[in-house]
XYZ file of C-alpha atoms in Angstrom:
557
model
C -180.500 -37.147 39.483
C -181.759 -39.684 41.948
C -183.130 -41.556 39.491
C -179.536 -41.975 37.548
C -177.812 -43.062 41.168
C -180.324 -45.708 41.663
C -179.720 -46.943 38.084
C -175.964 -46.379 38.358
C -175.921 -48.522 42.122
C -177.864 -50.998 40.632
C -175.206 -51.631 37.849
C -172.327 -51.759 40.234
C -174.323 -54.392 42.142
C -174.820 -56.276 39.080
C -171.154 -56.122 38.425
C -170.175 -57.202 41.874
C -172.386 -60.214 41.359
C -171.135 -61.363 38.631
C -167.811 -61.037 39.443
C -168.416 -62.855 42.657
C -169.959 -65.892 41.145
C -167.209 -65.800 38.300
C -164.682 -66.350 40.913
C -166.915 -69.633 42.425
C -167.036 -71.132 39.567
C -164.142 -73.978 38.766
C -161.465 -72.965 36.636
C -162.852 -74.314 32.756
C -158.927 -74.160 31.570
C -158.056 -77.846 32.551
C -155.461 -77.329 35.569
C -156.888 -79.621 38.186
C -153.500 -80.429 38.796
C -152.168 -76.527 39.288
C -151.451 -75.946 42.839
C -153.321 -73.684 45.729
C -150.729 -71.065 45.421
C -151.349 -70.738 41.480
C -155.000 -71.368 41.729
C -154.955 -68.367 44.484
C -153.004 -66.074 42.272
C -155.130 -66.468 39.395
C -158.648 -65.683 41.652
C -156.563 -62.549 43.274
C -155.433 -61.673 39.540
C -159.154 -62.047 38.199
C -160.471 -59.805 41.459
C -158.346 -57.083 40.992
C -158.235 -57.087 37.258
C -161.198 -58.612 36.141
C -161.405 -59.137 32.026
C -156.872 -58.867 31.876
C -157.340 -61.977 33.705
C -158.458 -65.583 31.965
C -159.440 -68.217 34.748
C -163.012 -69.346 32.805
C -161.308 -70.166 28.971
C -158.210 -69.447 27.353
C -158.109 -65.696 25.234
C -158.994 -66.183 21.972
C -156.387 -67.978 19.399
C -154.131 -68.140 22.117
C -152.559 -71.449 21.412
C -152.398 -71.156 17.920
C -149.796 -68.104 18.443
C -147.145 -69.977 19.657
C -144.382 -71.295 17.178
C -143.950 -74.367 18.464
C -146.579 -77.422 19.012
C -144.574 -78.298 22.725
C -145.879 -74.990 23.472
C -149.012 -75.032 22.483
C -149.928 -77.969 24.592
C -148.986 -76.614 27.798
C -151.978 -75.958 29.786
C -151.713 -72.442 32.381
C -153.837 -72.408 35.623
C -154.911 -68.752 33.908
C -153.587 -66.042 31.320
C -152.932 -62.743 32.361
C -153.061 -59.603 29.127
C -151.527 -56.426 30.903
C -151.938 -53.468 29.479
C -149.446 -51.587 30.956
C -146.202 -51.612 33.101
C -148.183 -50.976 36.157
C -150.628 -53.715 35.099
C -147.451 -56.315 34.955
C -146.038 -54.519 38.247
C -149.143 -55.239 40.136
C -149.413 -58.891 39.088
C -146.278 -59.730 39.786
C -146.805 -58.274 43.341
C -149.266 -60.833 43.590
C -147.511 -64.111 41.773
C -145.167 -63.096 44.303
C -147.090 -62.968 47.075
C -148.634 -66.334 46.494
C -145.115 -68.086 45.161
C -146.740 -69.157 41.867
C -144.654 -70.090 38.863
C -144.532 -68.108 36.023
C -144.264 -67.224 32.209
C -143.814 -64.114 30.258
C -144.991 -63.979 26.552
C -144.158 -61.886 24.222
C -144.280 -63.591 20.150
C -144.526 -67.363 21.826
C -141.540 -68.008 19.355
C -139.294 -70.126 21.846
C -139.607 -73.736 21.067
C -139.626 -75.355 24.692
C -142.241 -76.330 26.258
C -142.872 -74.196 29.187
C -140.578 -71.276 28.009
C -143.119 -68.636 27.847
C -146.373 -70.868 28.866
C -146.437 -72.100 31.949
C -147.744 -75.264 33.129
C -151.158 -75.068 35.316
C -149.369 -71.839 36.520
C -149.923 -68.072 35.023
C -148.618 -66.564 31.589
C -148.532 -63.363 31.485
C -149.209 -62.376 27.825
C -147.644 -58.812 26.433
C -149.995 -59.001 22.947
C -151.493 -55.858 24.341
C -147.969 -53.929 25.053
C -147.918 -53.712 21.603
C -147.213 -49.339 21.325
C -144.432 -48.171 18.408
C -143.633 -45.100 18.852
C -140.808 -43.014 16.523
C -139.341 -40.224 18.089
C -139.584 -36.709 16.546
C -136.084 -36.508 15.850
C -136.401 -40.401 14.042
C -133.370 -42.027 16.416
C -135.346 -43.937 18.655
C -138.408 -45.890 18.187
C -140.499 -47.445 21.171
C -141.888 -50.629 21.380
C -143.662 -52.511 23.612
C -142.601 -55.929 24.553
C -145.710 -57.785 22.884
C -144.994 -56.324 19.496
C -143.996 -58.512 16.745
C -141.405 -57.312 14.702
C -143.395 -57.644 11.003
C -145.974 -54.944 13.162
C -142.056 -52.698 13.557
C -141.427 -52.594 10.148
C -144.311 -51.540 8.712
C -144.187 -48.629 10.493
C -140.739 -47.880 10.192
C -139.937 -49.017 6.295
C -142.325 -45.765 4.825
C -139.968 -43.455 6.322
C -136.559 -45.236 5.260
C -135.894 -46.574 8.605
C -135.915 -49.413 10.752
C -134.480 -50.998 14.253
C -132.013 -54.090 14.057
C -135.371 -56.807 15.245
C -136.410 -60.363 14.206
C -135.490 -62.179 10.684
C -139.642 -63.342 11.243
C -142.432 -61.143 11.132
C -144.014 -63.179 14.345
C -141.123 -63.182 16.235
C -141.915 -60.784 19.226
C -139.316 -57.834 20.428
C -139.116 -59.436 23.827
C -137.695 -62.804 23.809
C -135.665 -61.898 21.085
C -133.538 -58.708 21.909
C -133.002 -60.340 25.894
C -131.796 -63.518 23.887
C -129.341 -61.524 21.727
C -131.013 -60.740 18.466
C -129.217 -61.679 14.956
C -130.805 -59.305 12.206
C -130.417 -59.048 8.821
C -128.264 -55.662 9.834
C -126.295 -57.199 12.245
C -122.981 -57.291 10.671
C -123.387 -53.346 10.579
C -125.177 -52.493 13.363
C -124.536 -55.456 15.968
C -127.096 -57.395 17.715
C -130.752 -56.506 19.160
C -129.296 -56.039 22.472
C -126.446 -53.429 22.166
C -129.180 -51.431 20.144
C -131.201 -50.906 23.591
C -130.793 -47.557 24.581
C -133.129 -48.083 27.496
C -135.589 -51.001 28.978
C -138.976 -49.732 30.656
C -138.404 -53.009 33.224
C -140.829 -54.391 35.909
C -137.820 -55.523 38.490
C -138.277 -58.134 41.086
C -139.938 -55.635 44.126
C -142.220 -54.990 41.227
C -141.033 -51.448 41.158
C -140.851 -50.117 37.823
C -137.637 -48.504 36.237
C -136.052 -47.263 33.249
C -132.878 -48.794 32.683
C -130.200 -47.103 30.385
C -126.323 -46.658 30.550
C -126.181 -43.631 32.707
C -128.973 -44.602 35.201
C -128.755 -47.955 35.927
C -125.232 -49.204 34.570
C -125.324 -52.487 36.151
C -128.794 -53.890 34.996
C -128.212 -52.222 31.403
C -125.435 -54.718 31.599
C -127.195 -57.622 32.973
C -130.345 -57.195 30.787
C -127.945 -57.552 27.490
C -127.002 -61.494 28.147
C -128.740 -62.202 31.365
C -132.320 -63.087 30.040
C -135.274 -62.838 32.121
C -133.484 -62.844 35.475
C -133.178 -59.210 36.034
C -136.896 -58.436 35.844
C -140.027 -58.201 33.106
C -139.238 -55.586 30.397
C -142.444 -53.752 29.116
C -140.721 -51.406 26.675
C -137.367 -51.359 24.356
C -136.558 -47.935 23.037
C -134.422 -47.943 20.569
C -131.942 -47.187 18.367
C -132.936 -46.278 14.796
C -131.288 -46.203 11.616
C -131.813 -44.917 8.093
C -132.441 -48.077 5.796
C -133.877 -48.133 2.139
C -134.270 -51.543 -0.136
C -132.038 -54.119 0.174
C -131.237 -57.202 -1.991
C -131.757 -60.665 -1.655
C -133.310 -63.804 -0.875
C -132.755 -67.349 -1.135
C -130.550 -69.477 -2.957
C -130.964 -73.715 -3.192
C -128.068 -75.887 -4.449
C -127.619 -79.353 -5.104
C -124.898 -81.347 -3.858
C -122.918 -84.420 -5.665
C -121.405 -85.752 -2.914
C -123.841 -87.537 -0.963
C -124.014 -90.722 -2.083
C -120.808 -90.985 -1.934
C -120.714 -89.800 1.604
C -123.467 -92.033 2.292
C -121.648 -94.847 0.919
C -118.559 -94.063 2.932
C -120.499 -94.819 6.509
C -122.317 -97.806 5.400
C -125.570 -95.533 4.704
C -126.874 -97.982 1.757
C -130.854 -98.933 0.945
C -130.877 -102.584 -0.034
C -134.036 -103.288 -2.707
C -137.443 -104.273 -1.070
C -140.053 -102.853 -3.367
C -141.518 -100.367 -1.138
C -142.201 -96.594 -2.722
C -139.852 -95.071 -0.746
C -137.441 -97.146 -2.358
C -138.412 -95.985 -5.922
C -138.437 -92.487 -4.596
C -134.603 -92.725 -2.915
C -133.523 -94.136 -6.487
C -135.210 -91.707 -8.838
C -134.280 -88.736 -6.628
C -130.966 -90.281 -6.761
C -130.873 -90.265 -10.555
C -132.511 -86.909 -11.000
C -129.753 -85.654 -8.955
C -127.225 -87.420 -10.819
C -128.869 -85.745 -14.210
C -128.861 -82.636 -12.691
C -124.888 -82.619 -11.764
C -124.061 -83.625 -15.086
C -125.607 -80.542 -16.864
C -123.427 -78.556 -14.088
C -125.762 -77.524 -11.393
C -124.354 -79.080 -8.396
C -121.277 -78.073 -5.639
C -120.215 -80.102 -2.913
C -120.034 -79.922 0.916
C -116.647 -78.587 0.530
C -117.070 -76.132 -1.954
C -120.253 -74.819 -0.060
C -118.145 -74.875 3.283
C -115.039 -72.918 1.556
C -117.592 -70.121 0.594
C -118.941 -69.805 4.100
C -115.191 -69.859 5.254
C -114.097 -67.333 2.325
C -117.321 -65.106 3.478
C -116.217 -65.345 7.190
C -112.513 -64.253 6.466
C -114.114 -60.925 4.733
C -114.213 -57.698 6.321
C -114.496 -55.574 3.212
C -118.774 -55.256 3.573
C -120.075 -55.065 6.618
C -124.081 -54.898 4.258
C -123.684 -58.682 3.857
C -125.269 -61.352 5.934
C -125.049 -64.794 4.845
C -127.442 -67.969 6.501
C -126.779 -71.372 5.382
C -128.732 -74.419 5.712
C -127.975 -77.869 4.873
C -131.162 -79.356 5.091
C -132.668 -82.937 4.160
C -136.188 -82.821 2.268
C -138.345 -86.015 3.054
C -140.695 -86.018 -0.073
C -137.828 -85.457 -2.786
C -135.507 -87.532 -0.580
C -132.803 -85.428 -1.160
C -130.270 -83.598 0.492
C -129.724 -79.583 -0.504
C -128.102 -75.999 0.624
C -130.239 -73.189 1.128
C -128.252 -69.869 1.630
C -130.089 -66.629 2.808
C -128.336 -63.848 1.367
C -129.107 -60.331 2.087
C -127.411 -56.857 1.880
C -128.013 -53.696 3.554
C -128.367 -51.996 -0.271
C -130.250 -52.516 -3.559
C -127.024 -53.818 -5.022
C -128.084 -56.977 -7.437
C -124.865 -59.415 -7.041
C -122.359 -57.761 -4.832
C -118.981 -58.891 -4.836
C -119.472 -59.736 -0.865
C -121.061 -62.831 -2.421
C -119.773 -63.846 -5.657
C -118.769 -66.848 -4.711
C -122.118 -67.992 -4.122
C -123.256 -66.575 -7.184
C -120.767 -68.169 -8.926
C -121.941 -71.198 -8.085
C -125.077 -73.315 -9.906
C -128.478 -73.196 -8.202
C -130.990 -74.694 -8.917
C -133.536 -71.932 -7.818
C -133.593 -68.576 -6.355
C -135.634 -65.875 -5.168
C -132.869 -62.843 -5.156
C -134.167 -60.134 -5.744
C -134.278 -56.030 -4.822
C -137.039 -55.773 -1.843
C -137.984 -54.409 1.063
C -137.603 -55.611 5.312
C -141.010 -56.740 4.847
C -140.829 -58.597 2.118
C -137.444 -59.854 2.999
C -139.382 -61.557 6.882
C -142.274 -62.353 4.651
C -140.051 -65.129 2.863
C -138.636 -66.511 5.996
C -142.099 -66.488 7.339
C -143.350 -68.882 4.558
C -140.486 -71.144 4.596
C -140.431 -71.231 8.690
C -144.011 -73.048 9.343
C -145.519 -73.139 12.824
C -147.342 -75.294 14.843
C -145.217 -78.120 14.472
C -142.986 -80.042 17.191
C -139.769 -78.643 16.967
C -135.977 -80.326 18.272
C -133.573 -77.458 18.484
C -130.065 -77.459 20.133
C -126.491 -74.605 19.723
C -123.303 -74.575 20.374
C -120.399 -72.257 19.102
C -117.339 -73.116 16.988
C -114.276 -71.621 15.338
C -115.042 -72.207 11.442
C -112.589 -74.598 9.694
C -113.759 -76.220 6.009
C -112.386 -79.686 7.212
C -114.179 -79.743 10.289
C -117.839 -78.781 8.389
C -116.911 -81.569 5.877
C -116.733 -83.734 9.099
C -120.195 -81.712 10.865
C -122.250 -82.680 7.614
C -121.471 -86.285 7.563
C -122.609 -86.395 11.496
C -125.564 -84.699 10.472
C -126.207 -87.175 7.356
C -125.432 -90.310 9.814
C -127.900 -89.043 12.674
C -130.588 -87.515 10.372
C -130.740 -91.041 8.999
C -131.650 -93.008 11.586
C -134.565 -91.049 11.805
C -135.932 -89.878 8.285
C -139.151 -91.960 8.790
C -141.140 -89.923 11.195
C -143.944 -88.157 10.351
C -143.508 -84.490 9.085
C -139.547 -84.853 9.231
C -137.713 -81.661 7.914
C -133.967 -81.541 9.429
C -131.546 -78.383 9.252
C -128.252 -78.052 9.741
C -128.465 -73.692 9.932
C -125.077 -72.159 9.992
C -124.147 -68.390 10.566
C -120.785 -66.658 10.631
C -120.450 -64.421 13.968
C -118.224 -61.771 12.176
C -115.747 -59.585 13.758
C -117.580 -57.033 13.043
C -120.572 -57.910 15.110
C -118.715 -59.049 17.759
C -116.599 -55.473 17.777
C -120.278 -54.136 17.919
C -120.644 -55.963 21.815
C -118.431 -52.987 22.978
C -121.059 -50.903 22.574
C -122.459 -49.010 25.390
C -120.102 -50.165 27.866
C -120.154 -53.938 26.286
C -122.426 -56.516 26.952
C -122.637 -59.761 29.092
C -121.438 -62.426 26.601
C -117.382 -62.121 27.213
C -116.295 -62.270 23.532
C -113.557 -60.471 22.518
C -112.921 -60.091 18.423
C -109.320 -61.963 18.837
C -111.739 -64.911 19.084
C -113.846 -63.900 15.911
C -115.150 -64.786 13.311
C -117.092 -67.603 15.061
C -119.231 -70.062 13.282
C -122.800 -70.321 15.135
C -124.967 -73.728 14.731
C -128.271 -74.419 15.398
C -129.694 -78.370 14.746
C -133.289 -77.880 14.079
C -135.561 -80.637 13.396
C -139.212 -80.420 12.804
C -141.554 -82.999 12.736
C -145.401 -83.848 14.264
C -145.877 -86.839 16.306
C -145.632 -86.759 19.930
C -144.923 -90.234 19.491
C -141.470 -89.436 18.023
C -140.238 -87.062 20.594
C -138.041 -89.637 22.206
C -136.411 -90.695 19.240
C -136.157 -87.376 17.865
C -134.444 -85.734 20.770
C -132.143 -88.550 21.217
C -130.853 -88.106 18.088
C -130.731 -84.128 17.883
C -128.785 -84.931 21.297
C -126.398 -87.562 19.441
C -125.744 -85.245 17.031
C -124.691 -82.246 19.345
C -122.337 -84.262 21.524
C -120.802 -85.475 18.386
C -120.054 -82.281 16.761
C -118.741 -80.617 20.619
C -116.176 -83.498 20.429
C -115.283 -83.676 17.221
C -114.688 -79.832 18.019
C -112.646 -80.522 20.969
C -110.943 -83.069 19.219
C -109.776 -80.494 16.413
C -109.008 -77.845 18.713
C -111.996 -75.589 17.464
C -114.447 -75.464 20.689
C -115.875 -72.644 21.659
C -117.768 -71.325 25.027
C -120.901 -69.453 23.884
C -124.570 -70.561 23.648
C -127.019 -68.857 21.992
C -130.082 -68.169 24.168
C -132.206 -67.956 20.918
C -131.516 -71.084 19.732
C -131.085 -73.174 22.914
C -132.923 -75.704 24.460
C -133.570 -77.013 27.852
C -130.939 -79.113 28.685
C -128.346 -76.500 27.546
C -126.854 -74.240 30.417
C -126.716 -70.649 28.251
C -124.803 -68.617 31.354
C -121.998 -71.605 31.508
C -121.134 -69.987 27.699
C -120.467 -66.762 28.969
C -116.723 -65.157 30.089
C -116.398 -66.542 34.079
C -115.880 -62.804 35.024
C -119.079 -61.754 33.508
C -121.245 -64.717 34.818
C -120.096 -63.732 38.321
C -121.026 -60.283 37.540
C -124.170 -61.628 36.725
C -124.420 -63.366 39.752
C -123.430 -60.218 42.254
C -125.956 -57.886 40.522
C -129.042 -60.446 41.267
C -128.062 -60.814 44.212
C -128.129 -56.809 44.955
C -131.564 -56.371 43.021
C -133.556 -59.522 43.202
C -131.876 -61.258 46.533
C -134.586 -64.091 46.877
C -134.252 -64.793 43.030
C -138.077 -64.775 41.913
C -137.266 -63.883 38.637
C -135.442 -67.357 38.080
C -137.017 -69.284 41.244
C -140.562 -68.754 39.921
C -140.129 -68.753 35.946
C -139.037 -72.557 35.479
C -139.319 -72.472 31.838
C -136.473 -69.833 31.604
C -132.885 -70.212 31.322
C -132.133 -69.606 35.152
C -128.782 -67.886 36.148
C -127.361 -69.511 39.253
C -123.803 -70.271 40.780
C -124.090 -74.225 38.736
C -126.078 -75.881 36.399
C -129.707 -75.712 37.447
C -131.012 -79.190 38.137
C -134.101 -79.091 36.669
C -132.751 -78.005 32.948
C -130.603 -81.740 32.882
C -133.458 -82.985 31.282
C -136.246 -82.495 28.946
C -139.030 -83.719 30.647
C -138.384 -81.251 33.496
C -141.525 -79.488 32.333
């Protein structure tokens, strides 16, 4: 017995060594430049968690998780992998403590830099909150905020159920329900938000609370609009639904119009030899080919079917995206419409106008959730830079006509850089969705369905060069203050900013009713007074009485 004390003393010595020279050694993550508060954090972190915390190197592939190449290049003074609410309760104790910035992780799917990795100061990763648990009577399913929702339904889909989560397997449940959520069951079931029937939340004190309708009215509220100022959820639990195979997939179609469009702003390549000039002409002519044998539509036509789809309330199964989107190496411009419905119905009449139309590919077909996220997955690549930017509209067929030649004219004046892919992604925010934000005493966005349906854009460019940030985000930028004014101009302006698509510069919380924003504003101050939550997470959208300062530009991280 004596014998097995000595041995077991000497091992806790040898631990305590170790530890103690681990936390004199310098930092191997480069942050020389993070400050004494963050570099004190992270050395009370790594004494009181040991292994959860990553001062010496980065955890393994963590860079290469994150969607976006802005975010991969963000440095942290350390990484932090809870493994439990109290885990993420204690640490923020201490990042409070010590007044270091912060960033909570959960898929690494924003595009921002600095959104959920925080520059030379500590990211709290939730990989490891990564539980699903079903329910015995099947309603509600747990998950932890670090799962990803491809990891949700394959659990869920052998049973003939599944949550309303992520369009992409790798988006995590975190970032995506507090940002809203549009699934492919949305028009049915409304967004990932109102489908919360209770948040496991780490609040500001760094107390630790379940927050549903009947227990905590006022952050159930907040936490469905408010984003990450209300606290650090660990754990959605929710609702669950019966769901079996569903049709559809992807649609591409040509358009005639172009050059014509082109044409009419001046767009015109004079001769000089080059390949790219050979390429713009054959594509050209292969397009031309193609129209005459009948497989083409124009904007118009495409923009009265999203218009006819939006005035429909017959099938609340269908759920249309549509993408006009520019392709670099066939220099050409296309559609790509995402059609899916809620039942293994081949060709139902919710979309016939769509399959009426020519393509010139498609990949409809009767499948299941995962195989429906597996397709988005291959055709939305990570690791490159990404330009995003939202705004909100009424839907009007002259006004897209209008949208798509501001999209053609900007796109244009910056097709050369390297790894360009431009999209012009367009959803319809049915009434039936928005009747679904009364649920559970209604949410924090303000919309009422008098102002439905509501077309949703999102200007996403992808490309790789650092070099070609500038240039890129000037013209995403040129582009969005176009289209609000052009919106204005035509009376069809709307408020609202999606969290999930915005960027930096974009104040989400000025989108929301001015009743619910100062709702917003009198519940932080009652349960987070000193506003940590948004005071020490920079890289968030921040909820304050004006525009924060530091989100005018996109530098500011």
């Amino acid at each position: 017995m004596g014998l097995r004390l000595m041995r077991l003393g000497i091992c806790w010595s040898l631990v305590h060594v170790a530890l103690s020279l681990q936390l004199q050694q310098q930092p191997l993550i480069q942050g020389g430049n993070a400050s004494n508060e963050c570099q004190n954090a992270c050395t009370s972190l790594l004494r009181t968690f040991g292994a959860k915390t990553h001062y010496l190197s980065l955890p393994q592939g963590f860079s290469e998780t994150y969607f976006s190449q802005q975010q991969r290049e963000v440095v942290p003074a350390c990484v932090f992998l809870p493994a439990s609410a109290e885990d993420v309760s204690q640490a923020l104790r201490s990042i409070k403590e010590h007044q270091c910035h912060f960033a909570v992780k959960s898929g690494g799917h924003a595009m921002s830099a600095g959104a959920s990795n925080a520059p030379q100061g500590i990211t709290i990763d939730l990989r490891h909150l990564n539980h699903i648990e079903l329910a015995d009577d099947q309603l509600t399913t747990s998950v932890g905020a670090g799962t990803r929702w491809g990891e949700v339904y394959r659990r869920l889909e052998p049973l003939n159920l599944t949550a309303v989560g992520g369009r992409d397997s790798q988006i995590g449940a975190g970032g995506f329900v507090l940002g809203g959520g549009i699934s492919f069951t949305s028009r049915k079931r409304g967004w990932a938000f109102d489908n919360v029937k209770n948040f496991e939340v780490v609040l500001a004190n760094g107390s630790i609370s379940n927050i549903s309708q009947t227990s905590h009215p006022d952050l159930y509220f907040a936490l469905r609009g408010g984003g990450s100022n209300f606290g650090i959820v660990t754990r959605f639990d929710l609702e669950t639904h019966q769901q079996g195979l569903f049709w559809g997939g992807h649609k591409f179609y040509l358009l005639s119009d172009i050059a014509e469009r082109k044409k009419s702003m001046d767009i015109e390549y004079p001769f000089n030899g080059t390949p790219r000039w050979f390429a713009q002409k054959f594509s050209t002519w292969a397009v031309q080919a193609a129209c005459r044998l009948g497989y083409c539509s124009t904007v118009n036509e495409i923009s009265q079917m999203l218009e006819s789809y939006s005035r429909g309330d017959s099938d609340p199964s269908g759920q249309i995206i549509l993408s006009f989107a520019f392709v670099p190496i066939i220099d050409v411009y296309l559609v790509c419409v995402n059609l899916m419905h809620g039942r293994p119905e081949p060709y139902p009449p919710v979309f016939k106008e769509f399959e009426a139309a020519k393509n010139i590919y498609s990949t409809t077909r009767i499948t299941k959730m995962t195989g429906v996220v597996a397709e988005v997955d291959w055709m939305n690549k990570i690791g490159y830079r990404q330009s995003w930017a939202t705004a909100t509209f009424k839907i009007s067929v002259p006004f897209l006509s209008k949208l798509v030649d501001i999209f053609i004219a900007e796109t244009d004046t910056i097709k050369q850089v390297d790894g360009f892919l431009p999209s012009l992604i367009l959803q319809i925010i049915t009434k039936d969705e928005i009747s679904a934000f009364r649920k559970h005493g209604g949410n924090a966005l303000g919309i009422s369905e008098d102002e439905g349906p509501l077309l949703l854009l999102n200007d996403a460019i992808r490309y790789s060069d650092p070099a070609d940030d500038e240039k890129v985000h000037n013209a995403n930028d040129r582009f969005m203050n176009r289209a609000v004014a052009l919106a204005k101009e035509m009376g069809l302006d709307h408020r609202y900013i999606y969290q999930n698509y915005a960027n930096q510069t974009q104040d989400v919380f000025a989108g929301l009713s001015p009743e619910n924003k100062k709702r917003l504003l009198q519940i932080q101050k009652r349960h987070d007074p000193e506003r940590v939550l948004s005071r020490l997470q920079p890289g968030a959208f921040r909820l304050q009485e004006s525009a924060d300062s530091t989100m005018k530009g996109r530098s500011s991280l």
